[in-house]
CSV table of C-alpha atoms in Angstrom, one decimal:
chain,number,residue,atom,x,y,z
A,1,UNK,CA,13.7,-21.3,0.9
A,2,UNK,CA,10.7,-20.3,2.5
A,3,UNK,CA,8.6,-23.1,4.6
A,4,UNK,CA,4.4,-22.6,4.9
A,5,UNK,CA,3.6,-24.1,8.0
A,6,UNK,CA,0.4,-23.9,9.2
A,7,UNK,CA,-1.2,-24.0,12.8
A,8,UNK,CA,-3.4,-22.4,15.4
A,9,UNK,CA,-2.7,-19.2,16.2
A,10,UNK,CA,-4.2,-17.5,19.8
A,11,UNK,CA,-6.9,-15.0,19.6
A,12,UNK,CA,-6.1,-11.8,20.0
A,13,UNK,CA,-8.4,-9.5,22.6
A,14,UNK,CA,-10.3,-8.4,19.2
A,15,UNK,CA,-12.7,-5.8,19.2
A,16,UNK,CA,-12.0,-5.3,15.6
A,17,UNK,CA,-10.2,-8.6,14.4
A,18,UNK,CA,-9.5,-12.1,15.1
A,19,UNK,CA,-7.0,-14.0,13.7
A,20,UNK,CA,-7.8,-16.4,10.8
A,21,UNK,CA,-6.2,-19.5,11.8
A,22,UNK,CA,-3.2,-19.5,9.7
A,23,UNK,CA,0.4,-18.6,10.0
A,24,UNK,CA,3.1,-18.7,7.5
A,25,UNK,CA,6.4,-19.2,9.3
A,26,UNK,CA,10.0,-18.3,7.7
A,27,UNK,CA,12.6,-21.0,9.0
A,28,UNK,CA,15.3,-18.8,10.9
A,29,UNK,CA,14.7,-15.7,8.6
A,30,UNK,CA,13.1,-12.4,9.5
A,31,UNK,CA,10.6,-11.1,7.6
A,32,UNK,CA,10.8,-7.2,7.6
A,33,UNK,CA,8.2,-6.4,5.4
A,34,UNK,CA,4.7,-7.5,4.0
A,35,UNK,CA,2.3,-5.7,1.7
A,36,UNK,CA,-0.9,-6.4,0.1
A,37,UNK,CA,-1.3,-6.1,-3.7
A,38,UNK,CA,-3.0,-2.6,-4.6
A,39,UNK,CA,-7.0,-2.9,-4.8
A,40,UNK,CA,-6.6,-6.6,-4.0
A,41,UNK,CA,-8.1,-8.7,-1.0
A,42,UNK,CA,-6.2,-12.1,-1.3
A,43,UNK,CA,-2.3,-11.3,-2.6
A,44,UNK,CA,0.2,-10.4,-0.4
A,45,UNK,CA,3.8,-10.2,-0.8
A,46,UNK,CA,6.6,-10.4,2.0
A,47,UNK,CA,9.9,-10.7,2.1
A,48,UNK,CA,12.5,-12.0,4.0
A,49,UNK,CA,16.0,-12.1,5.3
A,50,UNK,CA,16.9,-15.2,3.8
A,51,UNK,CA,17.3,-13.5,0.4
A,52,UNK,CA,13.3,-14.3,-1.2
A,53,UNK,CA,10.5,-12.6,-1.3
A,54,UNK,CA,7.3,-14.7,-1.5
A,55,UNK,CA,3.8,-14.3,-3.1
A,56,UNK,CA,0.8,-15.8,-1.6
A,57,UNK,CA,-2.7,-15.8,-2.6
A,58,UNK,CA,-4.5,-16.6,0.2
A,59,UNK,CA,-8.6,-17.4,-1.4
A,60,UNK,CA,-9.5,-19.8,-2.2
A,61,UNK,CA,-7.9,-21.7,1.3
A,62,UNK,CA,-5.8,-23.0,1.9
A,63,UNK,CA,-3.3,-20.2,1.8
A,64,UNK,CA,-0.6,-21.2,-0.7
A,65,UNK,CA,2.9,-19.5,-1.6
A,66,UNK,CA,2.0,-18.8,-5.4
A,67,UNK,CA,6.0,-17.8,-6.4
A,68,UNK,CA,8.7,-17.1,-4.6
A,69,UNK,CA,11.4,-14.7,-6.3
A,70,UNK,CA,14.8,-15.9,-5.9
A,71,UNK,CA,17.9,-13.9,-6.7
A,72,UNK,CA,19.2,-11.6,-4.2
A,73,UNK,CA,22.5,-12.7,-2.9
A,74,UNK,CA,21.8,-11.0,0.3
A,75,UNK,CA,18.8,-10.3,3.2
A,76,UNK,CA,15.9,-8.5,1.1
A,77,UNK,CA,15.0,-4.9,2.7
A,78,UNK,CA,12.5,-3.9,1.1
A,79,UNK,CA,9.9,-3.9,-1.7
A,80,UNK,CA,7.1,-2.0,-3.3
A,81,UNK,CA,4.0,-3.5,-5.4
A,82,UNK,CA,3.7,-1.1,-8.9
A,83,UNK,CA,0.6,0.2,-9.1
A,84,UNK,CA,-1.1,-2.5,-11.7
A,85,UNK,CA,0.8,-5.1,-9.3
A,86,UNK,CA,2.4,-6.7,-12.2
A,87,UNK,CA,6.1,-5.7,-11.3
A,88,UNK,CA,7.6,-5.9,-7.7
A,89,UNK,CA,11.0,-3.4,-6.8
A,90,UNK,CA,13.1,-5.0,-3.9
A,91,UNK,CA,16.3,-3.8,-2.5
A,92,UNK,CA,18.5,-6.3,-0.8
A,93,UNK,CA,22.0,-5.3,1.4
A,94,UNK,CA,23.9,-7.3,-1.7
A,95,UNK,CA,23.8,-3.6,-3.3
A,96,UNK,CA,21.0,-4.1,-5.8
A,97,UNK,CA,17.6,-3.4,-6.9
A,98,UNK,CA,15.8,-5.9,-9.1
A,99,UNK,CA,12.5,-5.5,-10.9
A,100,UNK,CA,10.2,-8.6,-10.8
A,101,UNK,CA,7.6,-9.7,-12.6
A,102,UNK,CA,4.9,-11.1,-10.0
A,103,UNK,CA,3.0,-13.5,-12.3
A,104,UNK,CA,6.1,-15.9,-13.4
A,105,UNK,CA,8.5,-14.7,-10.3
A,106,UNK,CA,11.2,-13.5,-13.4
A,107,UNK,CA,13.6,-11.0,-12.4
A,108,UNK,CA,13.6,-8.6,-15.1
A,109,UNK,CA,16.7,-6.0,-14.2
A,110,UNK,CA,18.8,-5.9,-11.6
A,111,UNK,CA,20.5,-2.7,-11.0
A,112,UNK,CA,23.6,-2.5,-9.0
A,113,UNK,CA,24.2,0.3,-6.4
A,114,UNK,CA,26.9,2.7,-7.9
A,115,UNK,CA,28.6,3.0,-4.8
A,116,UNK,CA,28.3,-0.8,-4.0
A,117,UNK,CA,26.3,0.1,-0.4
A,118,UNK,CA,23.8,-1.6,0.7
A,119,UNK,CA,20.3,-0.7,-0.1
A,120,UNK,CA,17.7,-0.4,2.3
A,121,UNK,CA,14.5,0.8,1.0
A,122,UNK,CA,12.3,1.6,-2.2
A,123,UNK,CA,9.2,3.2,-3.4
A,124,UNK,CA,7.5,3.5,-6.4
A,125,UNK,CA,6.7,7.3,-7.3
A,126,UNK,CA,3.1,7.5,-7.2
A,127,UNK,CA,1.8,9.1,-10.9
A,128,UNK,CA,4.8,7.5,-12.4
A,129,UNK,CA,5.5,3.8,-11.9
A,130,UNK,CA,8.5,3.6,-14.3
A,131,UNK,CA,10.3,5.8,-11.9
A,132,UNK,CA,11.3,4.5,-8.3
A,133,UNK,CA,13.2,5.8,-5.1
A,134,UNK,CA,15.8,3.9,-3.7
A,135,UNK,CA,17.7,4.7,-0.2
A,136,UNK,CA,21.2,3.1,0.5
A,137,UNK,CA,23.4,2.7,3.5
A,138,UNK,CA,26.1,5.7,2.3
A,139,UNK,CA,23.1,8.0,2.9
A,140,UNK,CA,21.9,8.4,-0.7
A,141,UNK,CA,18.9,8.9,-2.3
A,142,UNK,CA,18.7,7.9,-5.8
A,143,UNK,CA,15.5,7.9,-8.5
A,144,UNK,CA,15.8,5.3,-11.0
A,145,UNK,CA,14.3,4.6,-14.1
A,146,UNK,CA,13.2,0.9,-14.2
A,147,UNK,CA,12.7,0.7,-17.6
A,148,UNK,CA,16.6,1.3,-18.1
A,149,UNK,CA,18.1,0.7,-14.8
A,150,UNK,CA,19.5,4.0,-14.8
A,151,UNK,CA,19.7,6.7,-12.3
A,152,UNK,CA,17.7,9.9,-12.8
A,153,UNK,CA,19.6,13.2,-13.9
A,154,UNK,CA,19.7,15.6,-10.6
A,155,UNK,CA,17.0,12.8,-9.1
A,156,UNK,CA,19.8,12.0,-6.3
A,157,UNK,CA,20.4,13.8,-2.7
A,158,UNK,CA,22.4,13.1,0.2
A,159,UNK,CA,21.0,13.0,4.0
A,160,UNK,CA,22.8,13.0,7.7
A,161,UNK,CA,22.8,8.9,7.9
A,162,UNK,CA,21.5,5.8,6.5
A,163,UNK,CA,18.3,5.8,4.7
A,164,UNK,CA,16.0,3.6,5.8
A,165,UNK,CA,12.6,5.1,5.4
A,166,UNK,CA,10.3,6.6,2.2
A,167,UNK,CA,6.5,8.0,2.0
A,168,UNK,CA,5.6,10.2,-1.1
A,169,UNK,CA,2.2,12.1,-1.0
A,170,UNK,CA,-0.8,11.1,-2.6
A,171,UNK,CA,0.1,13.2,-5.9
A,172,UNK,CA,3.7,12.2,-5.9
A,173,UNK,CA,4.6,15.7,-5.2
A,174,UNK,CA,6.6,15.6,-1.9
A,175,UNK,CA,8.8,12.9,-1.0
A,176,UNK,CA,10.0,12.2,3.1
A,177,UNK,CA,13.0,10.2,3.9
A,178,UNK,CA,14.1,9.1,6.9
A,179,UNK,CA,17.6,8.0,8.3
A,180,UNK,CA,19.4,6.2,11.2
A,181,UNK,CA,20.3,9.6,13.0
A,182,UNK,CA,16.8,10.7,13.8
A,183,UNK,CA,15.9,13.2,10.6
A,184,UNK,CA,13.1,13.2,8.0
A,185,UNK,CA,13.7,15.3,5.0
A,186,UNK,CA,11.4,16.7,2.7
A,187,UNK,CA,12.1,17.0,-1.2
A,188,UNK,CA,9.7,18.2,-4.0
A,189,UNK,CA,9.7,15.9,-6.9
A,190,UNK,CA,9.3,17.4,-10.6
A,191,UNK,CA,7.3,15.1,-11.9
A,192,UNK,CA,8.3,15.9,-15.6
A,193,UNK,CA,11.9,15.1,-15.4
A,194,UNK,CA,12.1,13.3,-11.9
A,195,UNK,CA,14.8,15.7,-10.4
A,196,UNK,CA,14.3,16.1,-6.2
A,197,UNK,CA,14.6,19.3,-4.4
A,198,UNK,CA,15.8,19.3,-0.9
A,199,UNK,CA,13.3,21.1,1.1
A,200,UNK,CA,12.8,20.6,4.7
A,201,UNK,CA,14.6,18.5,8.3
A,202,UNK,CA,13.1,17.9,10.9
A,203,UNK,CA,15.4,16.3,13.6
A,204,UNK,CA,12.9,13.7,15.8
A,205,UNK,CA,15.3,12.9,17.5
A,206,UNK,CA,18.8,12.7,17.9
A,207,UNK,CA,20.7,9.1,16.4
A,208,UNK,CA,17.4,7.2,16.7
A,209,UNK,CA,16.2,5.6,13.7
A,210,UNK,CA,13.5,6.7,11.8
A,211,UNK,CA,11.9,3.0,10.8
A,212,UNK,CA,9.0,3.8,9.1
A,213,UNK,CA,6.9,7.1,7.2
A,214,UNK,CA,3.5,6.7,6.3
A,215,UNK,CA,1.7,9.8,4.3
A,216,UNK,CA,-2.1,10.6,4.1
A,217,UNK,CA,-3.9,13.2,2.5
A,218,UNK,CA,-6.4,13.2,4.9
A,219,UNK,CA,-7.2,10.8,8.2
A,220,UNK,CA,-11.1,10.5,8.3
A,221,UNK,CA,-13.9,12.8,7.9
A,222,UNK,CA,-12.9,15.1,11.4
A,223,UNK,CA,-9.0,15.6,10.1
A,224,UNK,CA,-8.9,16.7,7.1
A,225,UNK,CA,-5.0,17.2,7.6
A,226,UNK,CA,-2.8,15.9,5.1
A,227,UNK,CA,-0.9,13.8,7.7
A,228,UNK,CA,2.6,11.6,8.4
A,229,UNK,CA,2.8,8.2,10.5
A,230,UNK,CA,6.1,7.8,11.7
A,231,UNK,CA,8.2,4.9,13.9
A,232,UNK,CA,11.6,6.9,15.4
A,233,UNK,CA,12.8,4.1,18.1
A,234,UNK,CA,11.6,6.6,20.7
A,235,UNK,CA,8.9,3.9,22.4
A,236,UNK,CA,6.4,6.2,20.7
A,237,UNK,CA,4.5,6.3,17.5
A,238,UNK,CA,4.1,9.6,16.0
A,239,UNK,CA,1.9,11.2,14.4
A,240,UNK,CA,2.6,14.7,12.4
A,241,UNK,CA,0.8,17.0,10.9
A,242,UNK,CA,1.6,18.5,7.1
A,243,UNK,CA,1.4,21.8,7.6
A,244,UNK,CA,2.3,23.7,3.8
A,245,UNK,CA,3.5,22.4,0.3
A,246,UNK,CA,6.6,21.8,1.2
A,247,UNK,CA,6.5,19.0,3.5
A,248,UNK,CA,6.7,21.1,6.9
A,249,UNK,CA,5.8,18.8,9.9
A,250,UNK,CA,4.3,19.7,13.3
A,251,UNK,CA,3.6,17.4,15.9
A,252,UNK,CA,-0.3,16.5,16.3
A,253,UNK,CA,-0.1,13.4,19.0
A,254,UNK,CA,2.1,10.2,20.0
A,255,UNK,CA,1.3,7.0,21.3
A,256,UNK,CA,3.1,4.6,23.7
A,257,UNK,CA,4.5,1.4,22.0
A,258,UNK,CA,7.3,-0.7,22.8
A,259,UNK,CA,10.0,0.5,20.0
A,260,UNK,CA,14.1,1.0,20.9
A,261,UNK,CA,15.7,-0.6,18.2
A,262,UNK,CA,14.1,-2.8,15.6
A,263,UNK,CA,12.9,-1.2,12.5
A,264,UNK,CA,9.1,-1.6,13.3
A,265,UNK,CA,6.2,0.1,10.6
A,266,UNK,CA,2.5,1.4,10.7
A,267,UNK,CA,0.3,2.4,8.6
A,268,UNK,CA,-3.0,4.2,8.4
A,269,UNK,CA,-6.5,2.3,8.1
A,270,UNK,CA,-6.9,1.9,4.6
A,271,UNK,CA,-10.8,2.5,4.7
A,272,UNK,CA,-12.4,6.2,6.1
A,273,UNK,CA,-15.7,6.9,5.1
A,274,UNK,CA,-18.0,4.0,7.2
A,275,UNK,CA,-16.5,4.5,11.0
A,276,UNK,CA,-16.1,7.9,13.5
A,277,UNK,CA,-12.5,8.6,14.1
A,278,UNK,CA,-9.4,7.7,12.4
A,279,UNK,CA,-7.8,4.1,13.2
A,280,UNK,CA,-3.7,3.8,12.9
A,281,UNK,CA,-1.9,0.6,13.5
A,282,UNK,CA,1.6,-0.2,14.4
A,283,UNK,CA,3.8,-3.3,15.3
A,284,UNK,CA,5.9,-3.5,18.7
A,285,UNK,CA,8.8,-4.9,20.6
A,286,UNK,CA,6.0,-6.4,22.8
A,287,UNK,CA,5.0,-8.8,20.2
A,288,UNK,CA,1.9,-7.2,19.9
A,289,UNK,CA,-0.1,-5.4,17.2
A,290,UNK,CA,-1.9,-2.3,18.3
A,291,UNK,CA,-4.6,0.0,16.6
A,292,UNK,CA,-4.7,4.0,18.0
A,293,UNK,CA,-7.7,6.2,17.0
A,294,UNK,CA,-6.0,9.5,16.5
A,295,UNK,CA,-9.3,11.4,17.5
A,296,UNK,CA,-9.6,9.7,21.2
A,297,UNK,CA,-8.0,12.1,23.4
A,298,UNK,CA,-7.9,9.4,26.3
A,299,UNK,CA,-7.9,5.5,25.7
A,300,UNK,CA,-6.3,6.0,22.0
A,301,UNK,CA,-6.0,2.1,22.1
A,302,UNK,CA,-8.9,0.6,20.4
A,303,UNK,CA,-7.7,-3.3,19.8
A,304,UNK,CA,-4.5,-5.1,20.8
A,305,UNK,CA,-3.6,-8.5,18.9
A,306,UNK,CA,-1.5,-10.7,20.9
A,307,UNK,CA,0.0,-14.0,18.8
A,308,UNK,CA,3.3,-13.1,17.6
A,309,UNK,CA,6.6,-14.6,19.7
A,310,UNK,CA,9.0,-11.9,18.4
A,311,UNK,CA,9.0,-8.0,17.7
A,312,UNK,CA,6.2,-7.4,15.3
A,313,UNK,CA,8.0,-5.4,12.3
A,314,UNK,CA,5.1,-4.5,10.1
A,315,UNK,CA,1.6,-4.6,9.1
A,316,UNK,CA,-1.1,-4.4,6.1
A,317,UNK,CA,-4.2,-4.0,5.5
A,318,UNK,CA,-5.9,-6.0,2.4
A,319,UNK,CA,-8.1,-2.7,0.1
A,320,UNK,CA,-11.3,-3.8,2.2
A,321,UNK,CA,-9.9,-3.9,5.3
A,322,UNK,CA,-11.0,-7.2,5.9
A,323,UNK,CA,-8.2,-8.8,6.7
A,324,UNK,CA,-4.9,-7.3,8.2
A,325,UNK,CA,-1.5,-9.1,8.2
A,326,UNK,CA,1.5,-9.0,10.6
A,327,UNK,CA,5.2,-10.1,10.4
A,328,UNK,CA,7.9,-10.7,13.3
A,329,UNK,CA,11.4,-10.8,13.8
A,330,UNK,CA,11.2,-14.6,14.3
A,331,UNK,CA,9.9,-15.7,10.6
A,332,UNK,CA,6.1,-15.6,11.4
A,333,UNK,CA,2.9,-14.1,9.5
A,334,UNK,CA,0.0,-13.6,10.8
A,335,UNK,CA,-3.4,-13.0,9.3
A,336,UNK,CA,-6.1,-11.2,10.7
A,337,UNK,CA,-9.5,-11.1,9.8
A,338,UNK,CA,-12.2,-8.8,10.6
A,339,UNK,CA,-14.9,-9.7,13.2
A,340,UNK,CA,-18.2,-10.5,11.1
A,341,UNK,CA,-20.3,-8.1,13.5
């Protein structure tokens, strides 16, 4: 089960956060992923490979673990926060999904992989929360119907490896996947009956992992792309743009990070109306958390938070951007709040 320590963390060289002096650390356990609740500036969900994902509310201090969902009889992949953040999906590499409810850490369904793979990641369709994505280790991508548990008529696809990656657009339109051997399809969704339509590939590049898609409509007020953030294992983050209704990409600009093997994230800055340019933040293998502005065509690194003592997997942002948080491959969250200027 999960242990909350807490203790002093070092500053980072913050231009635009420093951390809050608080760490939760996982005994032995990764944690692979972390999210904030939608629209919410003190819940955040993580989960780990000991089997649990935890809760914590983190106002009123001290930061406490406010239920911990126990039931997966393997290391937790993923998970996904519906939209009213009342249910939580997870997939764990025991072969199943389970649905959660977040307020009494029940697990309302499990669903079993048909195929008994492992299952590596999930998303909820945007416009429709009963309906969610789920990538397995066979190289299958399957929409399910949480309400039922069962799999979507003509919602399922195959790609060239293991998926371990899924963004859908704003409207829930185009979904990307990503897989171990370096491709990201594209498939439109029908959103009245759920069925996907394979699309577009884009090879990144060959037999490295595609970690982590992130989709935006539109970066800041200067790109007014519809956009993709992507982690390939290529010690680069990627940035592409969408170039039709069909989920085309064309490379806009990289980054240099740290990233050969573990399966870092990014994400965009949730907030774009206050600040020129357009932030993007990633983990890396440096132990380090870095923020790009995509508009800088020189010095793209605007803020690098040092603290962690492993491989920083991923990061979120809180809906105000006041805080961000960060999890490593050695048990530790981080959070990170924003400099009172």
């Amino acid at each position: 089960a999960a242990t909350v320590s807490i203790a002093s963390v070092r500053p980072g060289s913050g231009l635009l956060f420093y951390p809050l002096i608080l760490t939760f650390y996982y005994f032995a356990s990764s944690v692979p992923r972390l999210q904030f609740a939608n629209d919410d500036k003190h819940l955040l969900a993580c989960c780990s490979l000991d089997g649990t994902l935890s809760i914590m509310t983190l106002s009123p201090p001290p930061p406490t673990v406010k239920v911990t969902l126990k039931g997966h009889a393997g290391p937790v992949t993923d998970f996904a926060w519906s939209l009213s953040n009342d249910i939580i999906v997870s997939t764990s590499k025991d072969g199943t999904l389970r649905i959660w409810n977040t307020e009494d850490g029940r697990c309302i369904r499990e669903v079993a992989d048909p195929e008994g793979s492992e299952l590596l990641c999930c998303t909820f369709q945007p416009m429709n929360n009963n309906l969610t994505v789920v990538g397995n280790s066979k190289h299958h991508l399957q929409v399910v119907n949480i309400s039922t548990g069962k799999k979507v008529k003509g919602g399922s696809s195959k790609l060239t490896g293991r998926v371990l990656s899924l963004s859908f657009d704003a409207p829930g339109r185009i979904l990307w996947a990503g897989d171990d051997r370096g491709s990201i399809f594209s498939f439109l969704f029908d959103m009245a009956t759920g069925k996907l339509t394979k699309a577009k590939r884009l090879v990144v590049n060959e037999g490295s992992s595609i970690s982590s898609i992130s989709a935006r409509s539109w970066i800041s007020r200067e790109a007014r792309d519809p956009s993709l953030l992507v982690n390939a294992c290529v010690n680069k983050l990627l940035l592409y743009r969408v170039v039709d209704n069909e989920g085309t990409l064309q490379l806009k600009r990289s980054f240099p990070i740290q990233h050969g093997s573990q399966p870092l994230h990014s994400i965009f800055c949730p907030l774009m109306s206050f600040r020129q340019g357009a932030c993007v933040v990633t983990g890396s293998e440096d132990a380090c958390v870095y923020f790009f502005d995509v508009e800088r065509n020189t010095k793209a690194i605007v803020n690098k938070l040092q603290g962690h003592s492993g491989p920083v997997l991923d990061v979120s942002f809180n809906c105000d951007e006041s805080l961000l948080a960060s999890s490593d491959a050695t048990g530790m969250v981080i959070i990170w709040r924003r400099e009172q200027k």
